[in-house]
Amino acid sequence: MTKNWRRLVNVSMCLLVLLLVVGCGSNAAKPAEPEVKKIKVVTTMYPVYEFVKQVGGDKVDVVMLIPPGAEPHDWEPTAKDIIQIKSAKIFAYHGADFEPVEKLLHKDVLGDALPIEVSKDVKKLEAKHAEEEEEEHGHEHGDSHDEHKFDPHAWLDPIAVQQEIKTIEQALATVDEKNADYYKQNAETYNKKLAELDEQYKKALAGITRKEIVTSHRAFGYLANRYGFEQLGIMGLSPDAEPTPDRMAKITEFCREHKVKYIFFETVTSPKLAQTLAKETGAELLVLNPIESLTEQEMKDGKNYLTIMGENLVNLQKALK
Ligand code: ZN
């Protein structure tokens, strides 16, 4: 009798425990899974935005302050931009004299955001001015209308970008330690793609016969330096640095003398000067994209840093043959 009674108690205890377990389980599942908060990263220009997205994957929420199609050299942060920066965990900018950071790197702008100069470990090229380029020696420094100390366009060199990717990885791992391995994995994957891109460029440009390209603004210094050619820019390091009539005449003369077949223009800035030059010298126009900003159409078409670097290579090969 007592045995049976004990058994009954045991069975009901088990049932009770089971009910409790099931009950708890269903209770916990009820409130819709609280979404894991993503790390908010505010970036300035397209390349920084793209590189942060590649490393951060689905753990980050990336904002790009400079809108598609805008010319980023003359970007001035708005009050709205500053509100965005303040609410971020990381504020990533390219640096090397590209953005007006002296206005941004203050406690009252940053709030708790960690500021990251993506190009901080890249070996910078010094800004060369058009006049120096022609004369190459002598010439006083420091009297330029161009305020750059460095050439900022490091993102056009895939090897420099590998360094930038590492810097981004470290920053993300600092603010989000538990996902450090995830960021490392993504960084390695993207850096492999950059290594392949570098191989493509080396192979394709190994047998070039020409040494100069003529570009709209002087955005291709790092690229030219990496793969052994030179750029002659109609405009300066910034596309708003218009050439003097004298400079324009010299470039025209250069194109005629060297029988330049192609003049490069860009997708975002005005092609007017490139068109004029092409007309005067009988050259054809081709796009060489400095990837400073993608147009909305390019975004819609699913283009990105790697695909555009590929397109640039096709046109470079044509011009350097
Ligand atoms: Zn530029």
Short mmCIF file of C-alpha atoms and ligand atoms in Angstrom, two decimals:
data_model
loop_
_atom_site.label_atom_id
_atom_site.label_comp_id
_atom_site.label_asym_id
_atom_site.label_seq_id
_atom_site.Cartn_x
_atom_site.Cartn_y
_atom_site.Cartn_z
CA MET A 1 0.00 0.00 0.00
CA THR A 2 2.63 2.46 1.04
CA LYS A 3 4.69 1.32 -1.92
CA ASN A 4 1.90 2.21 -4.35
CA TRP A 5 1.36 5.49 -2.61
CA ARG A 6 5.01 6.35 -2.90
CA ARG A 7 4.96 5.47 -6.59
CA LEU A 8 2.02 7.79 -7.14
CA VAL A 9 3.84 10.61 -5.40
CA ASN A 10 6.88 9.98 -7.53
CA VAL A 11 4.88 10.03 -10.74
CA SER A 12 3.12 13.24 -9.83
CA MET A 13 6.40 14.85 -8.82
CA CYS A 14 7.79 13.95 -12.20
CA LEU A 15 4.75 15.40 -13.92
CA LEU A 16 5.04 18.57 -11.91
CA VAL A 17 8.69 18.96 -12.80
CA LEU A 18 7.89 18.27 -16.42
CA LEU A 19 5.11 20.85 -16.39
CA LEU A 20 7.41 23.41 -14.82
CA VAL A 21 10.14 22.76 -17.36
CA VAL A 22 7.73 22.97 -20.29
CA GLY A 23 6.09 26.02 -18.76
CA CYS A 24 9.36 27.82 -18.31
CA GLY A 25 10.47 26.93 -21.79
CA SER A 26 7.38 28.35 -23.45
CA ASN A 27 7.52 31.43 -21.25
CA ALA A 28 11.06 32.24 -22.27
CA ALA A 29 10.25 31.84 -25.94
CA LYS A 30 7.23 34.10 -25.78
CA PRO A 31 8.65 37.64 -26.02
CA ALA A 32 9.99 37.90 -29.61
CA GLU A 33 13.72 37.15 -29.43
CA PRO A 34 15.28 40.41 -28.31
CA GLU A 35 17.28 41.56 -31.31
CA VAL A 36 21.01 41.53 -30.77
CA LYS A 37 22.04 45.16 -30.88
CA LYS A 38 24.27 45.91 -33.83
CA ILE A 39 27.35 48.06 -33.51
CA LYS A 40 26.63 51.44 -35.09
CA VAL A 41 29.51 52.68 -37.22
CA VAL A 42 29.31 56.09 -38.87
CA THR A 43 31.57 56.52 -41.89
CA THR A 44 32.31 59.48 -44.13
CA MET A 45 32.89 58.39 -47.74
CA TYR A 46 32.09 55.31 -49.84
CA PRO A 47 35.38 53.34 -49.57
CA VAL A 48 35.33 53.56 -45.77
CA TYR A 49 31.66 52.55 -45.74
CA GLU A 50 32.30 49.59 -48.02
CA PHE A 51 35.37 48.35 -46.10
CA VAL A 52 33.60 48.60 -42.72
CA LYS A 53 30.64 46.65 -44.12
CA GLN A 54 32.97 43.93 -45.40
CA VAL A 55 34.66 43.49 -42.02
CA GLY A 56 31.60 44.10 -39.82
CA GLY A 57 29.18 41.87 -41.76
CA ASP A 58 25.84 41.43 -40.02
CA LYS A 59 27.15 42.57 -36.65
CA VAL A 60 27.30 46.22 -37.66
CA ASP A 61 24.94 48.91 -38.79
CA VAL A 62 26.93 51.20 -41.10
CA VAL A 63 25.95 54.77 -41.96
CA MET A 64 27.59 56.71 -44.83
CA LEU A 65 27.47 60.47 -44.30
CA ILE A 66 28.43 61.57 -47.82
CA PRO A 67 25.45 60.62 -50.02
CA PRO A 68 25.79 58.67 -53.31
CA GLY A 69 26.78 60.85 -56.23
CA ALA A 70 28.11 63.69 -54.07
CA GLU A 71 31.64 64.93 -54.67
CA PRO A 72 33.33 64.16 -51.34
CA HIS A 73 36.41 66.41 -51.55
CA ASP A 74 34.47 69.48 -50.49
CA TRP A 75 32.32 67.72 -47.89
CA GLU A 76 31.38 69.79 -44.88
CA PRO A 77 29.67 67.98 -41.99
CA THR A 78 26.13 69.15 -41.25
CA ALA A 79 24.37 69.34 -37.87
CA LYS A 80 22.60 66.08 -38.80
CA ASP A 81 25.94 64.38 -39.50
CA ILE A 82 27.16 65.37 -36.07
CA ILE A 83 24.07 63.88 -34.42
CA GLN A 84 24.80 60.65 -36.28
CA ILE A 85 28.44 60.59 -35.16
CA LYS A 86 27.46 61.20 -31.56
CA SER A 87 25.13 58.22 -31.53
CA ALA A 88 27.74 55.81 -32.94
CA LYS A 89 30.14 53.38 -31.31
CA ILE A 90 32.76 54.09 -33.98
CA PHE A 91 33.34 57.08 -36.23
CA ALA A 92 35.48 55.87 -39.14
CA TYR A 93 37.02 58.38 -41.54
CA HIS A 94 39.62 57.90 -44.23
CA GLY A 95 42.15 60.50 -43.18
CA ALA A 96 45.42 61.39 -44.95
CA ASP A 97 44.00 64.91 -45.31
CA PHE A 98 40.77 63.86 -46.98
CA GLU A 99 38.07 64.94 -44.51
CA PRO A 100 38.01 68.17 -42.48
CA VAL A 101 38.57 66.20 -39.29
CA GLU A 102 39.88 69.08 -37.22
CA LYS A 103 36.22 70.09 -36.92
CA LEU A 104 35.12 66.62 -35.90
CA LEU A 105 37.60 65.19 -33.47
CA HIS A 106 36.24 66.94 -30.40
CA LYS A 107 34.54 65.42 -27.39
CA ASP A 108 31.38 67.43 -28.07
CA VAL A 109 31.09 65.99 -31.58
CA LEU A 110 32.22 62.44 -30.87
CA GLY A 111 30.36 61.78 -27.66
CA ASP A 112 31.27 58.16 -26.88
CA ALA A 113 32.19 57.26 -30.47
CA LEU A 114 35.68 55.87 -30.99
CA PRO A 115 37.35 57.85 -33.82
CA ILE A 116 39.30 55.74 -36.33
CA GLU A 117 41.54 57.04 -39.08
CA VAL A 118 41.31 54.11 -41.46
CA SER A 119 44.53 55.07 -43.29
CA LYS A 120 46.56 55.57 -40.12
CA ASP A 121 49.04 52.74 -40.84
CA VAL A 122 49.28 53.26 -44.58
CA LYS A 123 52.50 54.65 -45.96
CA LYS A 124 51.36 58.04 -47.25
CA LEU A 125 52.43 59.69 -50.45
CA GLU A 126 53.29 63.31 -50.08
CA ALA A 127 51.17 65.75 -52.00
CA LYS A 128 52.99 66.74 -55.14
CA HIS A 129 51.86 69.86 -56.82
CA ALA A 130 51.29 70.15 -60.50
CA GLU A 131 54.11 72.64 -60.96
CA GLU A 132 56.58 70.41 -59.14
CA GLU A 133 55.50 67.53 -61.28
CA GLU A 134 56.57 69.42 -64.37
CA GLU A 135 59.78 70.87 -63.06
CA GLU A 136 60.56 68.04 -60.66
CA HIS A 137 63.35 69.95 -58.86
CA GLY A 138 63.94 73.29 -57.22
CA HIS A 139 60.72 75.13 -56.49
CA GLU A 140 59.73 76.45 -53.10
CA HIS A 141 57.38 74.33 -51.09
CA GLY A 142 54.53 75.63 -49.01
CA ASP A 143 53.20 78.30 -51.34
CA SER A 144 50.48 76.10 -52.74
CA HIS A 145 46.78 76.80 -53.01
CA ASP A 146 46.22 73.09 -52.44
CA GLU A 147 46.10 72.56 -48.67
CA HIS A 148 47.06 68.91 -48.77
CA LYS A 149 50.19 67.68 -47.10
CA PHE A 150 49.47 64.14 -48.26
CA ASP A 151 47.86 62.66 -51.29
CA PRO A 152 44.71 61.22 -49.71
CA HIS A 153 43.73 58.66 -52.40
CA ALA A 154 45.25 55.58 -50.71
CA TRP A 155 42.13 53.42 -51.21
CA LEU A 156 43.02 53.03 -54.89
CA ASP A 157 45.98 50.82 -53.97
CA PRO A 158 44.72 47.31 -53.02
CA ILE A 159 47.78 46.68 -50.85
CA ALA A 160 47.17 49.87 -48.86
CA VAL A 161 43.55 48.80 -48.47
CA GLN A 162 44.67 45.54 -46.86
CA GLN A 163 46.23 47.67 -44.14
CA GLU A 164 43.04 49.71 -43.80
CA ILE A 165 41.04 46.50 -43.42
CA LYS A 166 43.27 45.46 -40.51
CA THR A 167 42.78 48.84 -38.85
CA ILE A 168 39.00 48.46 -39.16
CA GLU A 169 39.17 44.93 -37.77
CA GLN A 170 41.10 46.12 -34.72
CA ALA A 171 38.63 48.93 -34.07
CA LEU A 172 35.64 46.61 -34.24
CA ALA A 173 37.33 44.08 -31.98
CA THR A 174 38.02 46.86 -29.47
CA VAL A 175 34.39 47.92 -29.12
CA ASP A 176 32.90 44.44 -29.56
CA GLU A 177 35.38 42.00 -28.11
CA LYS A 178 33.12 38.95 -28.09
CA ASN A 179 32.90 39.02 -31.89
CA ALA A 180 36.62 39.58 -32.47
CA ASP A 181 37.01 36.21 -34.22
CA TYR A 182 34.15 36.96 -36.56
CA TYR A 183 35.74 40.28 -37.60
CA LYS A 184 39.11 38.61 -38.04
CA GLN A 185 37.59 35.99 -40.32
CA ASN A 186 35.84 38.62 -42.47
CA ALA A 187 38.98 40.75 -42.67
CA GLU A 188 41.02 37.78 -43.85
CA THR A 189 38.44 36.85 -46.47
CA TYR A 190 38.37 40.36 -47.90
CA ASN A 191 42.13 40.72 -47.78
CA LYS A 192 42.38 37.58 -49.89
CA LYS A 193 40.16 39.18 -52.51
CA LEU A 194 42.38 42.26 -52.44
CA ALA A 195 45.44 40.07 -52.95
CA GLU A 196 43.75 38.54 -56.01
CA LEU A 197 42.96 42.01 -57.31
CA ASP A 198 46.60 42.98 -56.88
CA GLU A 199 47.66 39.88 -58.82
CA GLN A 200 45.27 40.79 -61.64
CA TYR A 201 46.69 44.29 -61.85
CA LYS A 202 50.28 43.08 -61.82
CA LYS A 203 49.64 40.55 -64.54
CA ALA A 204 47.59 42.85 -66.75
CA LEU A 205 49.99 45.78 -66.48
CA ALA A 206 53.23 43.83 -66.73
CA GLY A 207 53.70 44.47 -70.42
CA ILE A 208 52.61 48.08 -70.72
CA THR A 209 54.40 50.21 -73.26
CA ARG A 210 53.18 53.65 -72.24
CA LYS A 211 54.09 55.21 -68.92
CA GLU A 212 51.58 58.04 -68.53
CA ILE A 213 47.86 58.37 -68.22
CA VAL A 214 45.97 61.66 -68.45
CA THR A 215 43.27 61.95 -65.78
CA SER A 216 40.68 64.50 -64.70
CA HIS A 217 41.95 65.06 -61.17
CA ARG A 218 45.07 63.58 -59.63
CA ALA A 219 43.40 60.73 -57.78
CA PHE A 220 45.58 57.88 -59.03
CA GLY A 221 48.95 58.54 -57.41
CA TYR A 222 48.89 55.44 -55.16
CA LEU A 223 47.66 53.21 -57.96
CA ALA A 224 50.27 54.55 -60.40
CA ASN A 225 52.97 54.20 -57.79
CA ARG A 226 52.04 50.58 -57.08
CA TYR A 227 51.92 49.43 -60.70
CA GLY A 228 54.65 51.48 -62.29
CA PHE A 229 53.09 54.23 -64.35
CA GLU A 230 52.46 57.96 -63.95
CA GLN A 231 49.46 60.21 -63.96
CA LEU A 232 49.12 63.62 -65.51
CA GLY A 233 46.13 65.32 -63.92
CA ILE A 234 44.21 68.10 -65.62
CA MET A 235 43.04 69.22 -62.20
CA GLY A 236 44.80 68.99 -58.85
CA LEU A 237 44.54 66.53 -55.96
CA SER A 238 41.06 67.88 -55.53
CA PRO A 239 38.76 68.24 -58.56
CA ASP A 240 37.98 71.84 -57.71
CA ALA A 241 41.62 72.84 -58.22
CA GLU A 242 41.15 74.04 -61.79
CA PRO A 243 44.15 74.29 -64.10
CA THR A 244 45.54 77.62 -65.21
CA PRO A 245 45.40 78.30 -68.99
CA ASP A 246 49.16 77.77 -68.99
CA ARG A 247 48.86 74.34 -67.40
CA MET A 248 46.06 73.40 -69.79
CA ALA A 249 48.27 74.39 -72.73
CA LYS A 250 51.12 72.24 -71.39
CA ILE A 251 48.89 69.19 -70.99
CA THR A 252 47.52 69.67 -74.50
CA GLU A 253 51.06 69.83 -75.83
CA PHE A 254 52.00 66.70 -73.88
CA CYS A 255 49.04 64.78 -75.34
CA ARG A 256 49.98 65.77 -78.90
CA GLU A 257 53.64 65.03 -78.44
CA HIS A 258 53.04 61.60 -76.90
CA LYS A 259 50.10 60.83 -79.19
CA VAL A 260 47.90 60.12 -76.17
CA LYS A 261 44.94 58.08 -77.38
CA TYR A 262 42.71 58.19 -74.33
CA ILE A 263 41.80 60.88 -71.80
CA PHE A 264 40.19 59.68 -68.58
CA PHE A 265 37.15 61.30 -67.06
CA GLU A 266 35.15 60.47 -63.92
CA THR A 267 31.57 59.56 -63.14
CA VAL A 268 30.90 62.06 -60.37
CA THR A 269 32.77 65.23 -61.36
CA SER A 270 32.21 67.31 -64.50
CA PRO A 271 33.83 65.84 -67.65
CA LYS A 272 34.02 69.25 -69.30
CA LEU A 273 37.79 69.79 -69.24
CA ALA A 274 38.50 66.19 -70.25
CA GLN A 275 36.10 66.63 -73.18
CA THR A 276 37.78 69.84 -74.27
CA LEU A 277 41.20 68.22 -74.12
CA ALA A 278 40.03 65.14 -76.03
CA LYS A 279 38.49 67.30 -78.73
CA GLU A 280 41.60 69.38 -79.14
CA THR A 281 43.98 66.46 -79.33
CA GLY A 282 41.81 63.94 -81.14
CA ALA A 283 41.90 61.52 -78.22
CA GLU A 284 39.01 59.36 -77.06
CA LEU A 285 37.35 59.55 -73.66
CA LEU A 286 37.32 56.67 -71.19
CA VAL A 287 36.15 56.38 -67.58
CA LEU A 288 38.63 55.91 -64.76
CA ASN A 289 36.68 55.87 -61.54
CA PRO A 290 38.44 57.24 -58.43
CA ILE A 291 35.80 55.44 -56.29
CA GLU A 292 35.32 58.42 -54.03
CA SER A 293 31.56 58.19 -54.28
CA LEU A 294 29.31 55.77 -56.15
CA THR A 295 26.35 57.17 -58.05
CA GLU A 296 22.89 55.90 -57.11
CA GLN A 297 22.77 54.03 -60.38
CA GLU A 298 26.07 52.29 -59.64
CA MET A 299 24.72 51.31 -56.21
CA LYS A 300 21.51 49.98 -57.79
CA ASP A 301 23.50 47.99 -60.33
CA GLY A 302 25.25 46.24 -57.44
CA LYS A 303 28.64 47.74 -58.25
CA ASN A 304 31.20 47.94 -55.48
CA TYR A 305 34.86 48.66 -54.83
CA LEU A 306 36.10 45.37 -56.28
CA THR A 307 33.95 45.41 -59.43
CA ILE A 308 34.88 49.01 -60.22
CA MET A 309 38.57 48.30 -59.68
CA GLY A 310 38.11 45.55 -62.26
CA GLU A 311 36.46 47.96 -64.73
CA ASN A 312 39.24 50.48 -64.15
CA LEU A 313 41.83 47.85 -65.01
CA VAL A 314 40.21 47.12 -68.38
CA ASN A 315 40.37 50.81 -69.31
CA LEU A 316 43.86 51.27 -67.93
CA GLN A 317 45.12 48.42 -70.10
CA LYS A 318 43.64 50.11 -73.14
CA ALA A 319 45.25 53.44 -72.35
CA LEU A 320 48.66 52.08 -71.43
CA LYS A 321 49.06 49.81 -74.44
ZN ZN B 1 40.09 62.84 -55.26
#
